[in-house]
Amino acid sequence: MTAGFVRGLDLHLDVGEGRGRGRALEAALREAVRSGRLAPGARLPGSRSLAVDLGLSRGTVVQVFGQLVAEGWLVGVAGSGTVVGPVSAGSPLPEPEGRPAPTVSGPGIDLRPGRPDLSAFPRTPWARAVRRALAGSAASLDYVEPAGLPVLRAAVAEHVGRTRGVRASPDAVVVTAGFTQALALLARVAQRLGMRQAGVEDPGFARHREVLGAGGLNPVPLPVDDAGADPGALPDEPALTLLTPAHQHPYGVVLAPARRAATVEWARRCDGFVVEDDYDGEFRYDRQPVGAMQPLDPERIVFAGSVSKTLAPGMRLGWLVVPRALRAPLEAEMTAFGAGVPAVDQLALADLLSRGEYDRHVRRMRLVYRARRQELGARLAAIGAPPPAGVAAGLHALLPLTSAEEERQTVKAAQRAGVRLHGLHTGHYWHRPAPDRPGALVIGYATPAGHAWRGALDALTELLR
Amino acid sequence: MTAGFVRGLDLHLDVGEGRGRGRALEAALREAVRSGRLAPGARLPGSRSLAVDLGLSRGTVVQVFGQLVAEGWLVGVAGSGTVVGPVSAGSPLPEPEGRPAPTVSGPGIDLRPGRPDLSAFPRTPWARAVRRALAGSAASLDYVEPAGLPVLRAAVAEHVGRTRGVRASPDAVVVTAGFTQALALLARVAQRLGMRQAGVEDPGFARHREVLGAGGLNPVPLPVDDAGADPGALPDEPALTLLTPAHQHPYGVVLAPARRAATVEWARRCDGFVVEDDYDGEFRYDRQPVGAMQPLDPERIVFAGSVSKTLAPGMRLGWLVVPRALRAPLEAEMTAFGAGVPAVDQLALADLLSRGEYDRHVRRMRLVYRARRQELGARLAAIGAPPPAGVAAGLHALLPLTSAEEERQTVKAAQRAGVRLHGLHTGHYWHRPAPDRPGALVIGYATPAGHAWRGALDALTELLR
C-alpha cells in the first residue's frame, strides 16, 4: 500500500501498490476535487515533492497532472504551478468509470473536425436510461410513427425552446436519424414541392452539398465573410437554403442580424425555406450562445439539431422543428422511405432530457472544450501564430494560413507526423476549389480523448512552429 | 457412427450417432445435392429401405424427405417416389422474415398481424447487452460505415448461415434500419441500374408494394397459389422481385421448388434480382424451418431479415445479404441518404447474437407461438370452422371465408366487439381489390400479450361461431 499525506494540502491520498499507481493517483485527485476536499484555486505541490511523498516517479506524477489538466480538474497557471480548476463541486467524473481510458480511432493523433471526445460519452447514464426506457410500456416497442415517439417530441420541444430559444410545439418536432438523413429527406420534399436549387455556404461542409445534390437540388454557393453567408446569390424562386447561423462551418463566424433578416425576407418573398443547421449551438465559451434564427419565422425556417456533437455521431439521433407547410410532405417522404428511429433510443434520450442529465453532460463537456480552446489559443500565441478565426464556440477552430499552397504543405507534413487534420482545400470545403482561395487548417480540438489532448496540442504546435 | 451406402445411388452418407441423426441425414443429403454428388432427377431409395440402410427409424427418414422437399432439394413425383430437384449444384441452404402496417395500440383485443408479443421483449438481456456494448472501445461511437459495424456484420453472417442456411460472408452483410428502409434503398438501386418494374406477390403486403412504387418501380402482381407466387408474370427485362418464400405473407404457403428454380432462372436470364423477405423464417412449428432460397444463387438473391418479429418492430434493426453486383450501388445510395443504424444498437445486437441469447429468445418464443397456433387450430375445429391455411409457421394465420362480403361483415362485427384484425380486402393485401377475390381473415396470434391471449381467442371464436 502506497499512501501518504500531500504536504501543504493536508490531504491523504491512497494510491495502492505496484503497477497502476499512476492511475490510482489520478482517480484519487479527481475524487478529491469532485468531493470538494480540494477546493477550486487550491495550489498543488510540485510534481517533484508529490512524487517523493507518494513514492512514485516524477514522470508518473507529471503525466497524472497533464491528464487532470486536460480534463479540466486542474489548471496550469504560469508562475504558480498547478491549481485546482474552477470545476463545480459535485460534478460527476467526465471520464468513463472503472475502465482504462479508451483510445480513439486508429493510430496517431486525430484532430479531424466534427467529432466530440468520444471517450467522454456518458456511458453509465445512457445505460441507465435504456434500462428505465425498457421498464416502460411494451406498446412503445411497436412500429413507430415516422415523426417519432410523443414523449421524445415533447422533451425536444422543451429542450430546444429553453436552450436555443426555438419556438417549437411537440407536434412541430420530428425525430430524425441524424442530420444527414434529415437533410436528404428535406431535399426530396423540396424537390417534390417543385424546388430545383439549394443555397449552400461557401466554404461549407462538403457532405451536405453532396446530399442536397443527390436529393435532386442544384447547390448554389453563398460566399461567407465576417458576417456569415451572403444570401444575395439566392435564386429568385422557391428554393431551400442551408445555413449554420450560430457558428459557421468552417469559418466560425456568427450570421449577422442583417443577413438573418435578409434571408428571411428572401424566403417570404420567394416561397423558400431555410434549414438552420444548429450543429454545435450548445457550445459557446465566451458568453451565452447566440439564439437560434428560427424564431424570426418558424413557418419559413426548419431548425435542425442532433446529439452527434453532444453525445456521439454513432447515436444517429436528432430532431427537426418543422414549419407547418412542410410537415405532411415530410411525413409522406419518411413513410415512403421507412425512416424511423429505434424506439429504445428515443425513449432513452427522452429520459436523459427530462431528468436534466443531458444538460449536465453538455455543461460538463462545455468546460472541457473551453479549456482546450483556451489552451490552443495560448499555445498558438506562444509560437507567434495568428489566433483561431471566428467566435469562441463549437468543436473546431479555423487556423488561417497564407495560401492554399501553405495549407497543402502543412497537411502533408501533418500526415508525415501521424496527425490527422483537415484543411479548407483538402477537406473539400470550397464549392469550387482553386489555388487563389484562402487556405486554412480546420482543427477539431474536441476529437482527442482527454489523455491524448496534450500530445495532440504538442504535435500541432510543432507543425505550425 | 452410423453410416452406410445408399443403395442404387452408390452414395456414402455419414450421419453420426445418437440423437440428431435425422438432422445429420438431412445435412448430408442437402450437401450431396448441392455438391452434385446427387444429380438433378436422380431417384432416391424409398424411405423404408433408406431407414434400414442407415439404421434410422422410417419416421425420421420421412420427416427428412419432407423437409428437403419443402426446401426444394428434393421433389416428390407421383408414382416415382422422391427425386433430386432441379436446383443448381453449388447452392447451400437458407430462410426468411416480414412486417406490417404501422400502429397505435389502444384498448380492446389486438389480433393484427405482423407483430410479436411485445410484452415478451427480452428487456433485461437487451439492457445488459447495451451496458456491455458501452464498455467497449469509444471508437465505435464515431460515424458509422453505412454497411454497419464489422462486429455485427460478422455475427449476422454466422447467424443466418447457421439458422437459415444463407451463404453469407461478413462483407456481403449490410446492417439496415429494418426491412422497409432496406427495400426503399433497394428500389432506388434498381431504378439507378435501369430497372423499371418489381414483381410483387398478389395477395401480398401492401406497404411493400407502396414502398417499391415510391422508389420508382412499377409493381407487377404475381398470383399466389398453393405453390407460392407464380413467377410467370415477371417481365422479360431486368427487374426486381420481392418474395416471401419460407411462409408467404399472407397465404402461409411455402414457395415450391419448381417456382424457386423458375424464379432464379428468370433472374439469370433477364439480369434481374430477387429480394427474399425472410420475415418470419425463424418460426416454423411442425418441423425444421424451410431453408432460405438465397443459396440457389447468392449473386441473384438478396436475403433480408430483421429483428422486427423476433424482438420488436420498434428496434428498426435488420440485415441484408447482398449479391456482389449490388453492393457498391447500395452503399452509394445509403451514403447519399445518410442511412445508418445507431452504433450502440448494433453493438448490443452483436453481443446478443454472439452470446447465444438471441437464439435462446427465439427458441423460447417459438414454443409460445406454437402453443398458441395449436390452440387456435383446436378452437377452430371445435366450432367446425376450416383450419388455418398454409403451413404451421410464422406469427399469423389465414382463416379463409366464403367471400369478400363475408370478410367485410366479419371485420365489421369484430370492430363492434372491440377486436382489431385484418382481412385480405380490408388489409389491402390484394393488388387490385375486387368483390370476386377470395375473402379471409389474417389473424396475428402472436400480437396479444400472454395474459391477453386466452381472452383474444375467446373473442375470435365468438365472432366465427
PDB file of N, CA, C and O in Angstrom, chain A residues 256-298:
ATOM      1  N   ALA A 256     -24.760  37.465 -39.181  1.00  0.00           N
ATOM      2  CA  ALA A 256     -25.099  38.811 -38.691  1.00  0.00           C
ATOM      3  C   ALA A 256     -26.611  39.059 -38.772  1.00  0.00           C
ATOM      4  O   ALA A 256     -27.288  38.506 -39.637  1.00  0.00           O
ATOM      5  N   PRO A 257     -27.133  39.900 -37.862  1.00  0.00           N
ATOM      6  CA  PRO A 257     -28.570  40.195 -37.838  1.00  0.00           C
ATOM      7  C   PRO A 257     -29.117  40.627 -39.201  1.00  0.00           C
ATOM      8  O   PRO A 257     -30.179  40.153 -39.622  1.00  0.00           O
ATOM      9  N   ALA A 258     -28.392  41.497 -39.914  1.00  0.00           N
ATOM     10  CA  ALA A 258     -28.898  41.968 -41.209  1.00  0.00           C
ATOM     11  C   ALA A 258     -29.010  40.817 -42.204  1.00  0.00           C
ATOM     12  O   ALA A 258     -29.952  40.728 -42.989  1.00  0.00           O
ATOM     13  N   ARG A 259     -28.044  39.920 -42.162  1.00  0.00           N
ATOM     14  CA  ARG A 259     -28.079  38.752 -43.050  1.00  0.00           C
ATOM     15  C   ARG A 259     -29.238  37.822 -42.697  1.00  0.00           C
ATOM     16  O   ARG A 259     -29.875  37.243 -43.570  1.00  0.00           O
ATOM     17  N   ARG A 260     -29.467  37.661 -41.386  1.00  0.00           N
ATOM     18  CA  ARG A 260     -30.601  36.827 -40.956  1.00  0.00           C
ATOM     19  C   ARG A 260     -31.903  37.401 -41.505  1.00  0.00           C
ATOM     20  O   ARG A 260     -32.725  36.676 -42.087  1.00  0.00           O
ATOM     21  N   ALA A 261     -32.057  38.703 -41.316  1.00  0.00           N
ATOM     22  CA  ALA A 261     -33.295  39.364 -41.765  1.00  0.00           C
ATOM     23  C   ALA A 261     -33.442  39.246 -43.283  1.00  0.00           C
ATOM     24  O   ALA A 261     -34.528  38.957 -43.796  1.00  0.00           O
ATOM     25  N   ALA A 262     -32.336  39.463 -43.996  1.00  0.00           N
ATOM     26  CA  ALA A 262     -32.401  39.414 -45.463  1.00  0.00           C
ATOM     27  C   ALA A 262     -32.759  38.003 -45.946  1.00  0.00           C
ATOM     28  O   ALA A 262     -33.489  37.828 -46.925  1.00  0.00           O
ATOM     29  N   THR A 263     -32.250  36.993 -45.245  1.00  0.00           N
ATOM     30  CA  THR A 263     -32.542  35.613 -45.651  1.00  0.00           C
ATOM     31  C   THR A 263     -34.022  35.295 -45.439  1.00  0.00           C
ATOM     32  O   THR A 263     -34.673  34.677 -46.298  1.00  0.00           O
ATOM     33  N   VAL A 264     -34.541  35.735 -44.293  1.00  0.00           N
ATOM     34  CA  VAL A 264     -35.966  35.500 -44.020  1.00  0.00           C
ATOM     35  C   VAL A 264     -36.822  36.254 -45.034  1.00  0.00           C
ATOM     36  O   VAL A 264     -37.826  35.726 -45.550  1.00  0.00           O
ATOM     37  N   GLU A 265     -36.403  37.469 -45.347  1.00  0.00           N
ATOM     38  CA  GLU A 265     -37.144  38.260 -46.336  1.00  0.00           C
ATOM     39  C   GLU A 265     -37.159  37.534 -47.678  1.00  0.00           C
ATOM     40  O   GLU A 265     -38.206  37.433 -48.341  1.00  0.00           O
ATOM     41  N   TRP A 266     -36.012  36.965 -48.060  1.00  0.00           N
ATOM     42  CA  TRP A 266     -35.948  36.181 -49.299  1.00  0.00           C
ATOM     43  C   TRP A 266     -36.934  35.006 -49.260  1.00  0.00           C
ATOM     44  O   TRP A 266     -37.683  34.770 -50.211  1.00  0.00           O
ATOM     45  N   ALA A 267     -36.937  34.279 -48.132  1.00  0.00           N
ATOM     46  CA  ALA A 267     -37.794  33.091 -48.023  1.00  0.00           C
ATOM     47  C   ALA A 267     -39.269  33.470 -48.171  1.00  0.00           C
ATOM     48  O   ALA A 267     -40.029  32.797 -48.868  1.00  0.00           O
ATOM     49  N   ARG A 268     -39.644  34.592 -47.543  1.00  0.00           N
ATOM     50  CA  ARG A 268     -41.053  35.009 -47.632  1.00  0.00           C
ATOM     51  C   ARG A 268     -41.398  35.442 -49.054  1.00  0.00           C
ATOM     52  O   ARG A 268     -42.460  35.099 -49.578  1.00  0.00           O
ATOM     53  N   ARG A 269     -40.499  36.164 -49.669  1.00  0.00           N
ATOM     54  CA  ARG A 269     -40.770  36.709 -50.986  1.00  0.00           C
ATOM     55  C   ARG A 269     -40.838  35.609 -52.036  1.00  0.00           C
ATOM     56  O   ARG A 269     -41.697  35.614 -52.914  1.00  0.00           O
ATOM     57  N   CYS A 270     -39.920  34.615 -51.913  1.00  0.00           N
ATOM     58  CA  CYS A 270     -39.802  33.608 -52.978  1.00  0.00           C
ATOM     59  C   CYS A 270     -40.459  32.289 -52.616  1.00  0.00           C
ATOM     60  O   CYS A 270     -40.322  31.313 -53.370  1.00  0.00           O
ATOM     61  N   ASP A 271     -41.148  32.227 -51.477  1.00  0.00           N
ATOM     62  CA  ASP A 271     -41.720  30.957 -51.026  1.00  0.00           C
ATOM     63  C   ASP A 271     -40.612  29.918 -50.852  1.00  0.00           C
ATOM     64  O   ASP A 271     -40.733  28.762 -51.256  1.00  0.00           O
ATOM     65  N   GLY A 272     -39.519  30.352 -50.241  1.00  0.00           N
ATOM     66  CA  GLY A 272     -38.395  29.457 -49.966  1.00  0.00           C
ATOM     67  C   GLY A 272     -38.377  29.028 -48.507  1.00  0.00           C
ATOM     68  O   GLY A 272     -39.168  29.512 -47.694  1.00  0.00           O
ATOM     69  N   PHE A 273     -37.478  28.117 -48.201  1.00  0.00           N
ATOM     70  CA  PHE A 273     -37.319  27.653 -46.823  1.00  0.00           C
ATOM     71  C   PHE A 273     -35.842  27.625 -46.441  1.00  0.00           C
ATOM     72  O   PHE A 273     -34.982  27.356 -47.273  1.00  0.00           O
ATOM     73  N   VAL A 274     -35.585  27.935 -45.172  1.00  0.00           N
ATOM     74  CA  VAL A 274     -34.228  27.919 -44.637  1.00  0.00           C
ATOM     75  C   VAL A 274     -34.082  26.684 -43.756  1.00  0.00           C
ATOM     76  O   VAL A 274     -34.976  26.384 -42.960  1.00  0.00           O
ATOM     77  N   VAL A 275     -32.981  25.964 -43.905  1.00  0.00           N
ATOM     78  CA  VAL A 275     -32.660  24.895 -42.951  1.00  0.00           C
ATOM     79  C   VAL A 275     -31.544  25.415 -42.052  1.00  0.00           C
ATOM     80  O   VAL A 275     -30.443  25.721 -42.524  1.00  0.00           O
ATOM     81  N   GLU A 276     -31.859  25.567 -40.771  1.00  0.00           N
ATOM     82  CA  GLU A 276     -30.881  26.079 -39.807  1.00  0.00           C
ATOM     83  C   GLU A 276     -30.182  24.897 -39.150  1.00  0.00           C
ATOM     84  O   GLU A 276     -30.757  24.221 -38.295  1.00  0.00           O
ATOM     85  N   ASP A 277     -28.943  24.663 -39.549  1.00  0.00           N
ATOM     86  CA  ASP A 277     -28.166  23.549 -39.005  1.00  0.00           C
ATOM     87  C   ASP A 277     -27.459  24.026 -37.742  1.00  0.00           C
ATOM     88  O   ASP A 277     -26.408  24.646 -37.795  1.00  0.00           O
ATOM     89  N   ASP A 278     -28.063  23.722 -36.602  1.00  0.00           N
ATOM     90  CA  ASP A 278     -27.524  24.185 -35.321  1.00  0.00           C
ATOM     91  C   ASP A 278     -26.561  23.132 -34.785  1.00  0.00           C
ATOM     92  O   ASP A 278     -26.716  22.623 -33.681  1.00  0.00           O
ATOM     93  N   TYR A 279     -25.529  22.832 -35.600  1.00  0.00           N
ATOM     94  CA  TYR A 279     -24.734  21.621 -35.357  1.00  0.00           C
ATOM     95  C   TYR A 279     -23.922  21.656 -34.076  1.00  0.00           C
ATOM     96  O   TYR A 279     -23.615  20.620 -33.513  1.00  0.00           O
ATOM     97  N   ASP A 280     -23.507  22.852 -33.629  1.00  0.00           N
ATOM     98  CA  ASP A 280     -22.818  22.878 -32.340  1.00  0.00           C
ATOM     99  C   ASP A 280     -23.299  24.057 -31.497  1.00  0.00           C
ATOM    100  O   ASP A 280     -22.527  24.639 -30.726  1.00  0.00           O
ATOM    101  N   GLY A 281     -24.572  24.363 -31.644  1.00  0.00           N
ATOM    102  CA  GLY A 281     -25.146  25.529 -30.978  1.00  0.00           C
ATOM    103  C   GLY A 281     -25.030  25.501 -29.460  1.00  0.00           C
ATOM    104  O   GLY A 281     -25.122  26.542 -28.810  1.00  0.00           O
ATOM    105  N   GLU A 282     -24.843  24.320 -28.897  1.00  0.00           N
ATOM    106  CA  GLU A 282     -24.748  24.212 -27.432  1.00  0.00           C
ATOM    107  C   GLU A 282     -23.402  24.688 -26.907  1.00  0.00           C
ATOM    108  O   GLU A 282     -23.248  24.879 -25.699  1.00  0.00           O
ATOM    109  N   PHE A 283     -22.409  24.827 -27.814  1.00  0.00           N
ATOM    110  CA  PHE A 283     -21.064  25.091 -27.320  1.00  0.00           C
ATOM    111  C   PHE A 283     -20.596  26.505 -27.635  1.00  0.00           C
ATOM    112  O   PHE A 283     -20.076  26.792 -28.706  1.00  0.00           O
ATOM    113  N   ARG A 284     -20.816  27.397 -26.697  1.00  0.00           N
ATOM    114  CA  ARG A 284     -20.277  28.743 -26.795  1.00  0.00           C
ATOM    115  C   ARG A 284     -19.524  28.979 -25.506  1.00  0.00           C
ATOM    116  O   ARG A 284     -20.017  28.668 -24.427  1.00  0.00           O
ATOM    117  N   TYR A 285     -18.310  29.560 -25.610  1.00  0.00           N
ATOM    118  CA  TYR A 285     -17.432  29.567 -24.440  1.00  0.00           C
ATOM    119  C   TYR A 285     -17.229  30.929 -23.808  1.00  0.00           C
ATOM    120  O   TYR A 285     -16.790  31.038 -22.679  1.00  0.00           O
ATOM    121  N   ASP A 286     -17.528  31.983 -24.559  1.00  0.00           N
ATOM    122  CA  ASP A 286     -17.219  33.298 -24.018  1.00  0.00           C
ATOM    123  C   ASP A 286     -18.470  34.033 -23.542  1.00  0.00           C
ATOM    124  O   ASP A 286     -18.369  35.084 -22.932  1.00  0.00           O
ATOM    125  N   ARG A 287     -19.618  33.518 -23.839  1.00  0.00           N
ATOM    126  CA  ARG A 287     -20.858  34.180 -23.456  1.00  0.00           C
ATOM    127  C   ARG A 287     -22.006  33.185 -23.666  1.00  0.00           C
ATOM    128  O   ARG A 287     -21.794  32.063 -24.085  1.00  0.00           O
ATOM    129  N   GLN A 288     -23.233  33.640 -23.358  1.00  0.00           N
ATOM    130  CA  GLN A 288     -24.384  32.812 -23.671  1.00  0.00           C
ATOM    131  C   GLN A 288     -24.421  32.582 -25.177  1.00  0.00           C
ATOM    132  O   GLN A 288     -24.097  33.482 -25.953  1.00  0.00           O
ATOM    133  N   PRO A 289     -24.817  31.383 -25.602  1.00  0.00           N
ATOM    134  CA  PRO A 289     -24.848  31.138 -27.042  1.00  0.00           C
ATOM    135  C   PRO A 289     -25.813  32.076 -27.761  1.00  0.00           C
ATOM    136  O   PRO A 289     -26.804  32.528 -27.194  1.00  0.00           O
ATOM    137  N   VAL A 290     -25.484  32.381 -29.003  1.00  0.00           N
ATOM    138  CA  VAL A 290     -26.384  33.133 -29.869  1.00  0.00           C
ATOM    139  C   VAL A 290     -27.662  32.316 -30.033  1.00  0.00           C
ATOM    140  O   VAL A 290     -27.604  31.112 -30.244  1.00  0.00           O
ATOM    141  N   GLY A 291     -28.794  32.976 -29.915  1.00  0.00           N
ATOM    142  CA  GLY A 291     -30.064  32.259 -30.070  1.00  0.00           C
ATOM    143  C   GLY A 291     -30.244  31.761 -31.485  1.00  0.00           C
ATOM    144  O   GLY A 291     -29.594  32.218 -32.428  1.00  0.00           O
ATOM    145  N   ALA A 292     -31.141  30.804 -31.632  1.00  0.00           N
ATOM    146  CA  ALA A 292     -31.430  30.266 -32.957  1.00  0.00           C
ATOM    147  C   ALA A 292     -32.069  31.334 -33.826  1.00  0.00           C
ATOM    148  O   ALA A 292     -32.647  32.306 -33.347  1.00  0.00           O
ATOM    149  N   MET A 293     -31.964  31.146 -35.140  1.00  0.00           N
ATOM    150  CA  MET A 293     -32.562  32.040 -36.123  1.00  0.00           C
ATOM    151  C   MET A 293     -34.054  31.712 -36.297  1.00  0.00           C
ATOM    152  O   MET A 293     -34.838  32.561 -36.724  1.00  0.00           O
ATOM    153  N   GLN A 294     -34.425  30.509 -35.976  1.00  0.00           N
ATOM    154  CA  GLN A 294     -35.778  30.007 -36.248  1.00  0.00           C
ATOM    155  C   GLN A 294     -36.910  30.900 -35.770  1.00  0.00           C
ATOM    156  O   GLN A 294     -37.917  31.050 -36.474  1.00  0.00           O
ATOM    157  N   PRO A 295     -36.809  31.525 -34.567  1.00  0.00           N
ATOM    158  CA  PRO A 295     -37.937  32.341 -34.104  1.00  0.00           C
ATOM    159  C   PRO A 295     -38.249  33.530 -35.020  1.00  0.00           C
ATOM    160  O   PRO A 295     -39.355  34.076 -34.960  1.00  0.00           O
ATOM    161  N   LEU A 296     -37.297  33.918 -35.874  1.00  0.00           N
ATOM    162  CA  LEU A 296     -37.574  35.013 -36.812  1.00  0.00           C
ATOM    163  C   LEU A 296     -38.751  34.676 -37.716  1.00  0.00           C
ATOM    164  O   LEU A 296     -39.511  35.560 -38.118  1.00  0.00           O
ATOM    165  N   ASP A 297     -38.876  33.405 -38.077  1.00  0.00           N
ATOM    166  CA  ASP A 297     -40.038  32.960 -38.841  1.00  0.00           C
ATOM    167  C   ASP A 297     -40.157  31.442 -38.822  1.00  0.00           C
ATOM    168  O   ASP A 297     -39.648  30.752 -39.719  1.00  0.00           O
ATOM    169  N   PRO A 298     -40.850  30.923 -37.799  1.00  0.00           N
ATOM    170  CA  PRO A 298     -40.970  29.458 -37.652  1.00  0.00           C
ATOM    171  C   PRO A 298     -41.710  28.796 -38.804  1.00  0.00           C
ATOM    172  O   PRO A 298     -41.678  27.584 -38.921  1.00  0.00           O
TER     173      PRO A 298
END
